[in-house]
Amino acid sequence: MTTLVRRAVALCALAASSVALAACGATEPGQTPRPAPSAPSATASGAAPDRAPTLAPGPVGLTPVFEHGPRAAGRTIALTFDADMTADQGPRAAAGERFDNPGLIATLRKLDVPATVFMTGRWAEEYPDAARSIGEDPRFEIANHSYSHYAYTDDCYGLPSVSEDRMRADVERAYAAFEKAGVPDAMPYFRFPGGCYDEAALKALRATGVTAVQWDVVSGDAFATDAGAVARQVLDGARPGSVVVMHCTRSAAPVTEEAVRTIVPALRKQGYRFVKVSELIGAANGRR
């Protein structure tokens, strides 16, 4: 058996976002987390629905990792948006800093673009109405991005880390936050903060039944000020089956909405069809 090597696939711009958005976040003492969904068969409120496709476990039952869909199954592409907020950013939000991006969501709706939003539990707590609205919209699906953006390895671009024995609880706490916000059918997909994981993290999450979702196109939108440069990076990197990572956090990614208004028509002109991550995973499993 080949031992998995630690992977840290986030590029510099995304890493900078991860560092800036990091803060405390594991389950608080005395708090009982909601059980994680046992994908794909979980049916409890807020858990993964039966219809959600997942990948088969990896070697010795490790959490499977998905990076992109089939290259030869048509010109499909998934835009994904990380909605990051950390446990200590409440005072900044109260002072007026915006960690949401309603304009971006409105633009995706206006352009009729399906998308997958990887949300931290803390974001759902701060913006429950927005979380519920996104989750109820059939264009979108909500997936798990941890509770408070702690890294799942010890050396992830300076992010504070959650210990191995708390990783499952951190995922569970995020699902509990989605349920409390009224998000229906949160998906059995998990994105590692900073994109960093190793074999220990994959072992720690295998009981949750999630599929870890990475990406193959980095938009570079984190802290970017040039929407055109972000759009060009996505357009240059896009391939059939690609998963694009962007952000739904206005203070950390202020030009994302503007970039999307360029990206979407340009890719459609090239014959691309926008899909959610679940469709790409279904295609990888031979499901349509």
JSON list of C-alpha atoms in Angstrom, two decimals, residues 89-271:
[
{"chain": "A", "resi": 89, "resn": "GLN", "atom": "CA", "xyz": [-14.45, 37.62, 13.78]},
{"chain": "A", "resi": 90, "resn": "GLY", "atom": "CA", "xyz": [-17.82, 38.40, 15.35]},
{"chain": "A", "resi": 91, "resn": "PRO", "atom": "CA", "xyz": [-16.65, 41.80, 16.68]},
{"chain": "A", "resi": 92, "resn": "ARG", "atom": "CA", "xyz": [-15.33, 42.71, 13.23]},
{"chain": "A", "resi": 93, "resn": "ALA", "atom": "CA", "xyz": [-18.67, 41.78, 11.69]},
{"chain": "A", "resi": 94, "resn": "ALA", "atom": "CA", "xyz": [-20.47, 43.82, 14.35]},
{"chain": "A", "resi": 95, "resn": "ALA", "atom": "CA", "xyz": [-18.24, 46.77, 13.46]},
{"chain": "A", "resi": 96, "resn": "GLY", "atom": "CA", "xyz": [-19.35, 46.57, 9.84]},
{"chain": "A", "resi": 97, "resn": "GLU", "atom": "CA", "xyz": [-16.88, 44.26, 8.12]},
{"chain": "A", "resi": 98, "resn": "ARG", "atom": "CA", "xyz": [-18.72, 42.07, 5.62]},
{"chain": "A", "resi": 99, "resn": "PHE", "atom": "CA", "xyz": [-17.84, 38.39, 5.41]},
{"chain": "A", "resi": 100, "resn": "ASP", "atom": "CA", "xyz": [-20.80, 37.65, 3.17]},
{"chain": "A", "resi": 101, "resn": "ASN", "atom": "CA", "xyz": [-21.30, 38.69, -0.46]},
{"chain": "A", "resi": 102, "resn": "PRO", "atom": "CA", "xyz": [-24.98, 39.06, -1.34]},
{"chain": "A", "resi": 103, "resn": "GLY", "atom": "CA", "xyz": [-24.09, 40.80, -4.60]},
{"chain": "A", "resi": 104, "resn": "LEU", "atom": "CA", "xyz": [-22.19, 37.74, -5.77]},
{"chain": "A", "resi": 105, "resn": "ILE", "atom": "CA", "xyz": [-25.09, 35.43, -4.95]},
{"chain": "A", "resi": 106, "resn": "ALA", "atom": "CA", "xyz": [-27.49, 37.78, -6.73]},
{"chain": "A", "resi": 107, "resn": "THR", "atom": "CA", "xyz": [-25.25, 37.80, -9.80]},
{"chain": "A", "resi": 108, "resn": "LEU", "atom": "CA", "xyz": [-25.08, 33.99, -9.88]},
{"chain": "A", "resi": 109, "resn": "ARG", "atom": "CA", "xyz": [-28.87, 33.93, -9.71]},
{"chain": "A", "resi": 110, "resn": "LYS", "atom": "CA", "xyz": [-29.25, 36.55, -12.42]},
{"chain": "A", "resi": 111, "resn": "LEU", "atom": "CA", "xyz": [-26.86, 34.62, -14.69]},
{"chain": "A", "resi": 112, "resn": "ASP", "atom": "CA", "xyz": [-28.56, 31.33, -13.72]},
{"chain": "A", "resi": 113, "resn": "VAL", "atom": "CA", "xyz": [-25.27, 29.71, -12.68]},
{"chain": "A", "resi": 114, "resn": "PRO", "atom": "CA", "xyz": [-25.36, 26.59, -10.49]},
{"chain": "A", "resi": 115, "resn": "ALA", "atom": "CA", "xyz": [-22.63, 26.61, -7.85]},
{"chain": "A", "resi": 116, "resn": "THR", "atom": "CA", "xyz": [-21.40, 24.85, -4.73]},
{"chain": "A", "resi": 117, "resn": "VAL", "atom": "CA", "xyz": [-20.76, 26.96, -1.62]},
{"chain": "A", "resi": 118, "resn": "PHE", "atom": "CA", "xyz": [-18.28, 25.54, 0.89]},
{"chain": "A", "resi": 119, "resn": "MET", "atom": "CA", "xyz": [-19.37, 27.22, 4.10]},
{"chain": "A", "resi": 120, "resn": "THR", "atom": "CA", "xyz": [-17.86, 27.40, 7.55]},
{"chain": "A", "resi": 121, "resn": "GLY", "atom": "CA", "xyz": [-20.22, 26.85, 10.42]},
{"chain": "A", "resi": 122, "resn": "ARG", "atom": "CA", "xyz": [-19.30, 30.24, 11.86]},
{"chain": "A", "resi": 123, "resn": "TRP", "atom": "CA", "xyz": [-20.40, 31.92, 8.61]},
{"chain": "A", "resi": 124, "resn": "ALA", "atom": "CA", "xyz": [-23.76, 30.18, 8.83]},
{"chain": "A", "resi": 125, "resn": "GLU", "atom": "CA", "xyz": [-24.13, 31.40, 12.41]},
{"chain": "A", "resi": 126, "resn": "GLU", "atom": "CA", "xyz": [-23.35, 35.00, 11.44]},
{"chain": "A", "resi": 127, "resn": "TYR", "atom": "CA", "xyz": [-25.55, 34.99, 8.32]},
{"chain": "A", "resi": 128, "resn": "PRO", "atom": "CA", "xyz": [-28.28, 32.41, 8.96]},
{"chain": "A", "resi": 129, "resn": "ASP", "atom": "CA", "xyz": [-30.80, 34.02, 6.60]},
{"chain": "A", "resi": 130, "resn": "ALA", "atom": "CA", "xyz": [-28.27, 34.04, 3.77]},
{"chain": "A", "resi": 131, "resn": "ALA", "atom": "CA", "xyz": [-27.21, 30.47, 4.51]},
{"chain": "A", "resi": 132, "resn": "ARG", "atom": "CA", "xyz": [-30.82, 29.29, 4.47]},
{"chain": "A", "resi": 133, "resn": "SER", "atom": "CA", "xyz": [-31.61, 31.23, 1.29]},
{"chain": "A", "resi": 134, "resn": "ILE", "atom": "CA", "xyz": [-28.61, 29.75, -0.52]},
{"chain": "A", "resi": 135, "resn": "GLY", "atom": "CA", "xyz": [-29.44, 26.27, 0.73]},
{"chain": "A", "resi": 136, "resn": "GLU", "atom": "CA", "xyz": [-33.07, 26.53, -0.38]},
{"chain": "A", "resi": 137, "resn": "ASP", "atom": "CA", "xyz": [-32.18, 27.71, -3.88]},
{"chain": "A", "resi": 138, "resn": "PRO", "atom": "CA", "xyz": [-32.02, 24.73, -6.28]},
{"chain": "A", "resi": 139, "resn": "ARG", "atom": "CA", "xyz": [-29.21, 26.45, -8.21]},
{"chain": "A", "resi": 140, "resn": "PHE", "atom": "CA", "xyz": [-26.90, 25.99, -5.24]},
{"chain": "A", "resi": 141, "resn": "GLU", "atom": "CA", "xyz": [-25.69, 23.37, -2.82]},
{"chain": "A", "resi": 142, "resn": "ILE", "atom": "CA", "xyz": [-23.99, 23.94, 0.52]},
{"chain": "A", "resi": 143, "resn": "ALA", "atom": "CA", "xyz": [-21.03, 21.84, 1.60]},
{"chain": "A", "resi": 144, "resn": "ASN", "atom": "CA", "xyz": [-18.81, 21.79, 4.69]},
{"chain": "A", "resi": 145, "resn": "HIS", "atom": "CA", "xyz": [-15.66, 23.94, 5.04]},
{"chain": "A", "resi": 146, "resn": "SER", "atom": "CA", "xyz": [-15.09, 23.20, 8.75]},
{"chain": "A", "resi": 147, "resn": "TYR", "atom": "CA", "xyz": [-16.53, 25.16, 11.65]},
{"chain": "A", "resi": 148, "resn": "SER", "atom": "CA", "xyz": [-13.95, 27.92, 11.92]},
{"chain": "A", "resi": 149, "resn": "HIS", "atom": "CA", "xyz": [-11.23, 27.41, 9.30]},
{"chain": "A", "resi": 150, "resn": "TYR", "atom": "CA", "xyz": [-8.67, 25.64, 11.47]},
{"chain": "A", "resi": 151, "resn": "ALA", "atom": "CA", "xyz": [-6.17, 23.68, 9.40]},
{"chain": "A", "resi": 152, "resn": "TYR", "atom": "CA", "xyz": [-6.21, 19.89, 9.44]},
{"chain": "A", "resi": 153, "resn": "THR", "atom": "CA", "xyz": [-2.42, 19.67, 9.26]},
{"chain": "A", "resi": 154, "resn": "ASP", "atom": "CA", "xyz": [0.25, 21.31, 11.39]},
{"chain": "A", "resi": 155, "resn": "ASP", "atom": "CA", "xyz": [1.97, 23.24, 8.59]},
{"chain": "A", "resi": 156, "resn": "CYS", "atom": "CA", "xyz": [-0.70, 24.88, 6.47]},
{"chain": "A", "resi": 157, "resn": "TYR", "atom": "CA", "xyz": [0.46, 28.39, 5.61]},
{"chain": "A", "resi": 158, "resn": "GLY", "atom": "CA", "xyz": [0.51, 29.51, 9.21]},
{"chain": "A", "resi": 159, "resn": "LEU", "atom": "CA", "xyz": [-3.08, 28.55, 9.98]},
{"chain": "A", "resi": 160, "resn": "PRO", "atom": "CA", "xyz": [-3.76, 27.42, 13.54]},
{"chain": "A", "resi": 161, "resn": "SER", "atom": "CA", "xyz": [-4.64, 23.75, 13.50]},
{"chain": "A", "resi": 162, "resn": "VAL", "atom": "CA", "xyz": [-7.24, 21.47, 15.01]},
{"chain": "A", "resi": 163, "resn": "SER", "atom": "CA", "xyz": [-5.89, 18.34, 16.66]},
{"chain": "A", "resi": 164, "resn": "GLU", "atom": "CA", "xyz": [-6.52, 14.97, 15.04]},
{"chain": "A", "resi": 165, "resn": "ASP", "atom": "CA", "xyz": [-8.86, 13.88, 17.82]},
{"chain": "A", "resi": 166, "resn": "ARG", "atom": "CA", "xyz": [-11.05, 16.98, 17.27]},
{"chain": "A", "resi": 167, "resn": "MET", "atom": "CA", "xyz": [-11.28, 16.89, 13.49]},
{"chain": "A", "resi": 168, "resn": "ARG", "atom": "CA", "xyz": [-14.49, 14.88, 13.28]},
{"chain": "A", "resi": 169, "resn": "ALA", "atom": "CA", "xyz": [-16.10, 17.07, 15.95]},
{"chain": "A", "resi": 170, "resn": "ASP", "atom": "CA", "xyz": [-15.15, 20.17, 13.97]},
{"chain": "A", "resi": 171, "resn": "VAL", "atom": "CA", "xyz": [-16.93, 18.83, 10.87]},
{"chain": "A", "resi": 172, "resn": "GLU", "atom": "CA", "xyz": [-19.93, 17.83, 12.99]},
{"chain": "A", "resi": 173, "resn": "ARG", "atom": "CA", "xyz": [-20.12, 21.28, 14.55]},
{"chain": "A", "resi": 174, "resn": "ALA", "atom": "CA", "xyz": [-20.32, 22.89, 11.11]},
{"chain": "A", "resi": 175, "resn": "TYR", "atom": "CA", "xyz": [-23.18, 20.58, 10.08]},
{"chain": "A", "resi": 176, "resn": "ALA", "atom": "CA", "xyz": [-24.94, 21.46, 13.34]},
{"chain": "A", "resi": 177, "resn": "ALA", "atom": "CA", "xyz": [-24.60, 25.17, 12.51]},
{"chain": "A", "resi": 178, "resn": "PHE", "atom": "CA", "xyz": [-26.10, 24.58, 9.06]},
{"chain": "A", "resi": 179, "resn": "GLU", "atom": "CA", "xyz": [-29.02, 22.72, 10.59]},
{"chain": "A", "resi": 180, "resn": "LYS", "atom": "CA", "xyz": [-29.63, 25.48, 13.15]},
{"chain": "A", "resi": 181, "resn": "ALA", "atom": "CA", "xyz": [-29.63, 28.08, 10.36]},
{"chain": "A", "resi": 182, "resn": "GLY", "atom": "CA", "xyz": [-32.28, 26.09, 8.52]},
{"chain": "A", "resi": 183, "resn": "VAL", "atom": "CA", "xyz": [-30.11, 24.85, 5.68]},
{"chain": "A", "resi": 184, "resn": "PRO", "atom": "CA", "xyz": [-31.85, 21.87, 4.06]},
{"chain": "A", "resi": 185, "resn": "ASP", "atom": "CA", "xyz": [-29.80, 18.91, 2.85]},
{"chain": "A", "resi": 186, "resn": "ALA", "atom": "CA", "xyz": [-26.23, 20.09, 3.39]},
{"chain": "A", "resi": 187, "resn": "MET", "atom": "CA", "xyz": [-24.08, 17.97, 1.11]},
{"chain": "A", "resi": 188, "resn": "PRO", "atom": "CA", "xyz": [-21.65, 15.23, 2.20]},
{"chain": "A", "resi": 189, "resn": "TYR", "atom": "CA", "xyz": [-18.67, 17.15, 0.83]},
{"chain": "A", "resi": 190, "resn": "PHE", "atom": "CA", "xyz": [-15.84, 18.71, 2.82]},
{"chain": "A", "resi": 191, "resn": "ARG", "atom": "CA", "xyz": [-13.16, 21.19, 1.78]},
{"chain": "A", "resi": 192, "resn": "PHE", "atom": "CA", "xyz": [-10.04, 21.29, 3.93]},
{"chain": "A", "resi": 193, "resn": "PRO", "atom": "CA", "xyz": [-9.15, 24.81, 5.13]},
{"chain": "A", "resi": 194, "resn": "GLY", "atom": "CA", "xyz": [-6.18, 25.99, 3.11]},
{"chain": "A", "resi": 195, "resn": "GLY", "atom": "CA", "xyz": [-6.53, 22.87, 0.97]},
{"chain": "A", "resi": 196, "resn": "CYS", "atom": "CA", "xyz": [-4.13, 21.06, 3.32]},
{"chain": "A", "resi": 197, "resn": "TYR", "atom": "CA", "xyz": [-4.56, 17.43, 4.36]},
{"chain": "A", "resi": 198, "resn": "ASP", "atom": "CA", "xyz": [-2.56, 14.32, 5.11]},
{"chain": "A", "resi": 199, "resn": "GLU", "atom": "CA", "xyz": [-3.25, 10.67, 5.80]},
{"chain": "A", "resi": 200, "resn": "ALA", "atom": "CA", "xyz": [-4.09, 11.35, 9.45]},
{"chain": "A", "resi": 201, "resn": "ALA", "atom": "CA", "xyz": [-6.78, 13.85, 8.42]},
{"chain": "A", "resi": 202, "resn": "LEU", "atom": "CA", "xyz": [-8.24, 11.44, 5.88]},
{"chain": "A", "resi": 203, "resn": "LYS", "atom": "CA", "xyz": [-8.39, 8.77, 8.59]},
{"chain": "A", "resi": 204, "resn": "ALA", "atom": "CA", "xyz": [-9.99, 11.13, 11.09]},
{"chain": "A", "resi": 205, "resn": "LEU", "atom": "CA", "xyz": [-12.86, 12.02, 8.73]},
{"chain": "A", "resi": 206, "resn": "ARG", "atom": "CA", "xyz": [-13.61, 8.60, 7.27]},
{"chain": "A", "resi": 207, "resn": "ALA", "atom": "CA", "xyz": [-16.38, 7.89, 9.79]},
{"chain": "A", "resi": 208, "resn": "THR", "atom": "CA", "xyz": [-18.28, 10.97, 8.59]},
{"chain": "A", "resi": 209, "resn": "GLY", "atom": "CA", "xyz": [-18.76, 9.54, 5.09]},
{"chain": "A", "resi": 210, "resn": "VAL", "atom": "CA", "xyz": [-17.81, 12.80, 3.40]},
{"chain": "A", "resi": 211, "resn": "THR", "atom": "CA", "xyz": [-15.94, 13.14, 0.14]},
{"chain": "A", "resi": 212, "resn": "ALA", "atom": "CA", "xyz": [-13.13, 15.70, 0.37]},
{"chain": "A", "resi": 213, "resn": "VAL", "atom": "CA", "xyz": [-13.36, 18.18, -2.50]},
{"chain": "A", "resi": 214, "resn": "GLN", "atom": "CA", "xyz": [-10.29, 20.03, -3.72]},
{"chain": "A", "resi": 215, "resn": "TRP", "atom": "CA", "xyz": [-9.94, 21.84, -7.07]},
{"chain": "A", "resi": 216, "resn": "ASP", "atom": "CA", "xyz": [-7.80, 22.07, -10.17]},
{"chain": "A", "resi": 217, "resn": "VAL", "atom": "CA", "xyz": [-8.25, 25.79, -10.96]},
{"chain": "A", "resi": 218, "resn": "VAL", "atom": "CA", "xyz": [-7.26, 28.48, -8.45]},
{"chain": "A", "resi": 219, "resn": "SER", "atom": "CA", "xyz": [-8.95, 31.78, -9.29]},
{"chain": "A", "resi": 220, "resn": "GLY", "atom": "CA", "xyz": [-6.56, 33.97, -7.33]},
{"chain": "A", "resi": 221, "resn": "ASP", "atom": "CA", "xyz": [-9.47, 36.07, -6.07]},
{"chain": "A", "resi": 222, "resn": "ALA", "atom": "CA", "xyz": [-8.29, 36.14, -2.46]},
{"chain": "A", "resi": 223, "resn": "PHE", "atom": "CA", "xyz": [-7.45, 39.79, -1.72]},
{"chain": "A", "resi": 224, "resn": "ALA", "atom": "CA", "xyz": [-7.25, 40.51, -5.44]},
{"chain": "A", "resi": 225, "resn": "THR", "atom": "CA", "xyz": [-7.99, 44.02, -6.67]},
{"chain": "A", "resi": 226, "resn": "ASP", "atom": "CA", "xyz": [-7.95, 43.30, -10.41]},
{"chain": "A", "resi": 227, "resn": "ALA", "atom": "CA", "xyz": [-11.10, 41.50, -11.51]},
{"chain": "A", "resi": 228, "resn": "GLY", "atom": "CA", "xyz": [-9.72, 41.11, -15.01]},
{"chain": "A", "resi": 229, "resn": "ALA", "atom": "CA", "xyz": [-6.67, 39.23, -13.75]},
{"chain": "A", "resi": 230, "resn": "VAL", "atom": "CA", "xyz": [-8.90, 36.87, -11.74]},
{"chain": "A", "resi": 231, "resn": "ALA", "atom": "CA", "xyz": [-11.06, 36.22, -14.79]},
{"chain": "A", "resi": 232, "resn": "ARG", "atom": "CA", "xyz": [-8.04, 35.56, -17.00]},
{"chain": "A", "resi": 233, "resn": "GLN", "atom": "CA", "xyz": [-6.61, 33.09, -14.50]},
{"chain": "A", "resi": 234, "resn": "VAL", "atom": "CA", "xyz": [-9.85, 31.10, -14.46]},
{"chain": "A", "resi": 235, "resn": "LEU", "atom": "CA", "xyz": [-10.29, 31.22, -18.23]},
{"chain": "A", "resi": 236, "resn": "ASP", "atom": "CA", "xyz": [-6.68, 30.14, -18.80]},
{"chain": "A", "resi": 237, "resn": "GLY", "atom": "CA", "xyz": [-6.96, 27.22, -16.39]},
{"chain": "A", "resi": 238, "resn": "ALA", "atom": "CA", "xyz": [-10.44, 25.92, -17.22]},
{"chain": "A", "resi": 239, "resn": "ARG", "atom": "CA", "xyz": [-10.73, 22.43, -18.69]},
{"chain": "A", "resi": 240, "resn": "PRO", "atom": "CA", "xyz": [-13.68, 20.06, -19.04]},
{"chain": "A", "resi": 241, "resn": "GLY", "atom": "CA", "xyz": [-14.58, 18.77, -15.60]},
{"chain": "A", "resi": 242, "resn": "SER", "atom": "CA", "xyz": [-12.70, 21.51, -13.75]},
{"chain": "A", "resi": 243, "resn": "VAL", "atom": "CA", "xyz": [-13.47, 22.60, -10.20]},
{"chain": "A", "resi": 244, "resn": "VAL", "atom": "CA", "xyz": [-12.74, 26.32, -9.73]},
{"chain": "A", "resi": 245, "resn": "VAL", "atom": "CA", "xyz": [-12.10, 27.66, -6.22]},
{"chain": "A", "resi": 246, "resn": "MET", "atom": "CA", "xyz": [-13.28, 31.20, -5.49]},
{"chain": "A", "resi": 247, "resn": "HIS", "atom": "CA", "xyz": [-14.59, 33.01, -2.42]},
{"chain": "A", "resi": 248, "resn": "CYS", "atom": "CA", "xyz": [-17.91, 34.34, -1.16]},
{"chain": "A", "resi": 249, "resn": "THR", "atom": "CA", "xyz": [-16.39, 36.71, 1.40]},
{"chain": "A", "resi": 250, "resn": "ARG", "atom": "CA", "xyz": [-16.63, 40.35, 0.43]},
{"chain": "A", "resi": 251, "resn": "SER", "atom": "CA", "xyz": [-13.91, 41.70, 2.74]},
{"chain": "A", "resi": 252, "resn": "ALA", "atom": "CA", "xyz": [-11.36, 39.09, 1.61]},
{"chain": "A", "resi": 253, "resn": "ALA", "atom": "CA", "xyz": [-12.33, 38.77, -2.05]},
{"chain": "A", "resi": 254, "resn": "PRO", "atom": "CA", "xyz": [-13.80, 42.12, -3.13]},
{"chain": "A", "resi": 255, "resn": "VAL", "atom": "CA", "xyz": [-13.63, 41.66, -6.93]},
{"chain": "A", "resi": 256, "resn": "THR", "atom": "CA", "xyz": [-15.08, 38.16, -7.21]},
{"chain": "A", "resi": 257, "resn": "GLU", "atom": "CA", "xyz": [-18.53, 39.29, -8.35]},
{"chain": "A", "resi": 258, "resn": "GLU", "atom": "CA", "xyz": [-17.04, 41.46, -11.08]},
{"chain": "A", "resi": 259, "resn": "ALA", "atom": "CA", "xyz": [-14.80, 38.61, -12.22]},
{"chain": "A", "resi": 260, "resn": "VAL", "atom": "CA", "xyz": [-17.75, 36.21, -12.37]},
{"chain": "A", "resi": 261, "resn": "ARG", "atom": "CA", "xyz": [-19.60, 38.59, -14.68]},
{"chain": "A", "resi": 262, "resn": "THR", "atom": "CA", "xyz": [-16.71, 38.14, -17.13]},
{"chain": "A", "resi": 263, "resn": "ILE", "atom": "CA", "xyz": [-16.01, 34.45, -16.53]},
{"chain": "A", "resi": 264, "resn": "VAL", "atom": "CA", "xyz": [-19.54, 33.13, -17.01]},
{"chain": "A", "resi": 265, "resn": "PRO", "atom": "CA", "xyz": [-20.33, 34.49, -20.49]},
{"chain": "A", "resi": 266, "resn": "ALA", "atom": "CA", "xyz": [-16.78, 33.78, -21.70]},
{"chain": "A", "resi": 267, "resn": "LEU", "atom": "CA", "xyz": [-16.95, 30.11, -20.69]},
{"chain": "A", "resi": 268, "resn": "ARG", "atom": "CA", "xyz": [-20.46, 29.74, -22.07]},
{"chain": "A", "resi": 269, "resn": "LYS", "atom": "CA", "xyz": [-19.19, 31.12, -25.37]},
{"chain": "A", "resi": 270, "resn": "GLN", "atom": "CA", "xyz": [-16.61, 28.32, -25.31]},
{"chain": "A", "resi": 271, "resn": "GLY", "atom": "CA", "xyz": [-19.38, 25.77, -24.89]}
]
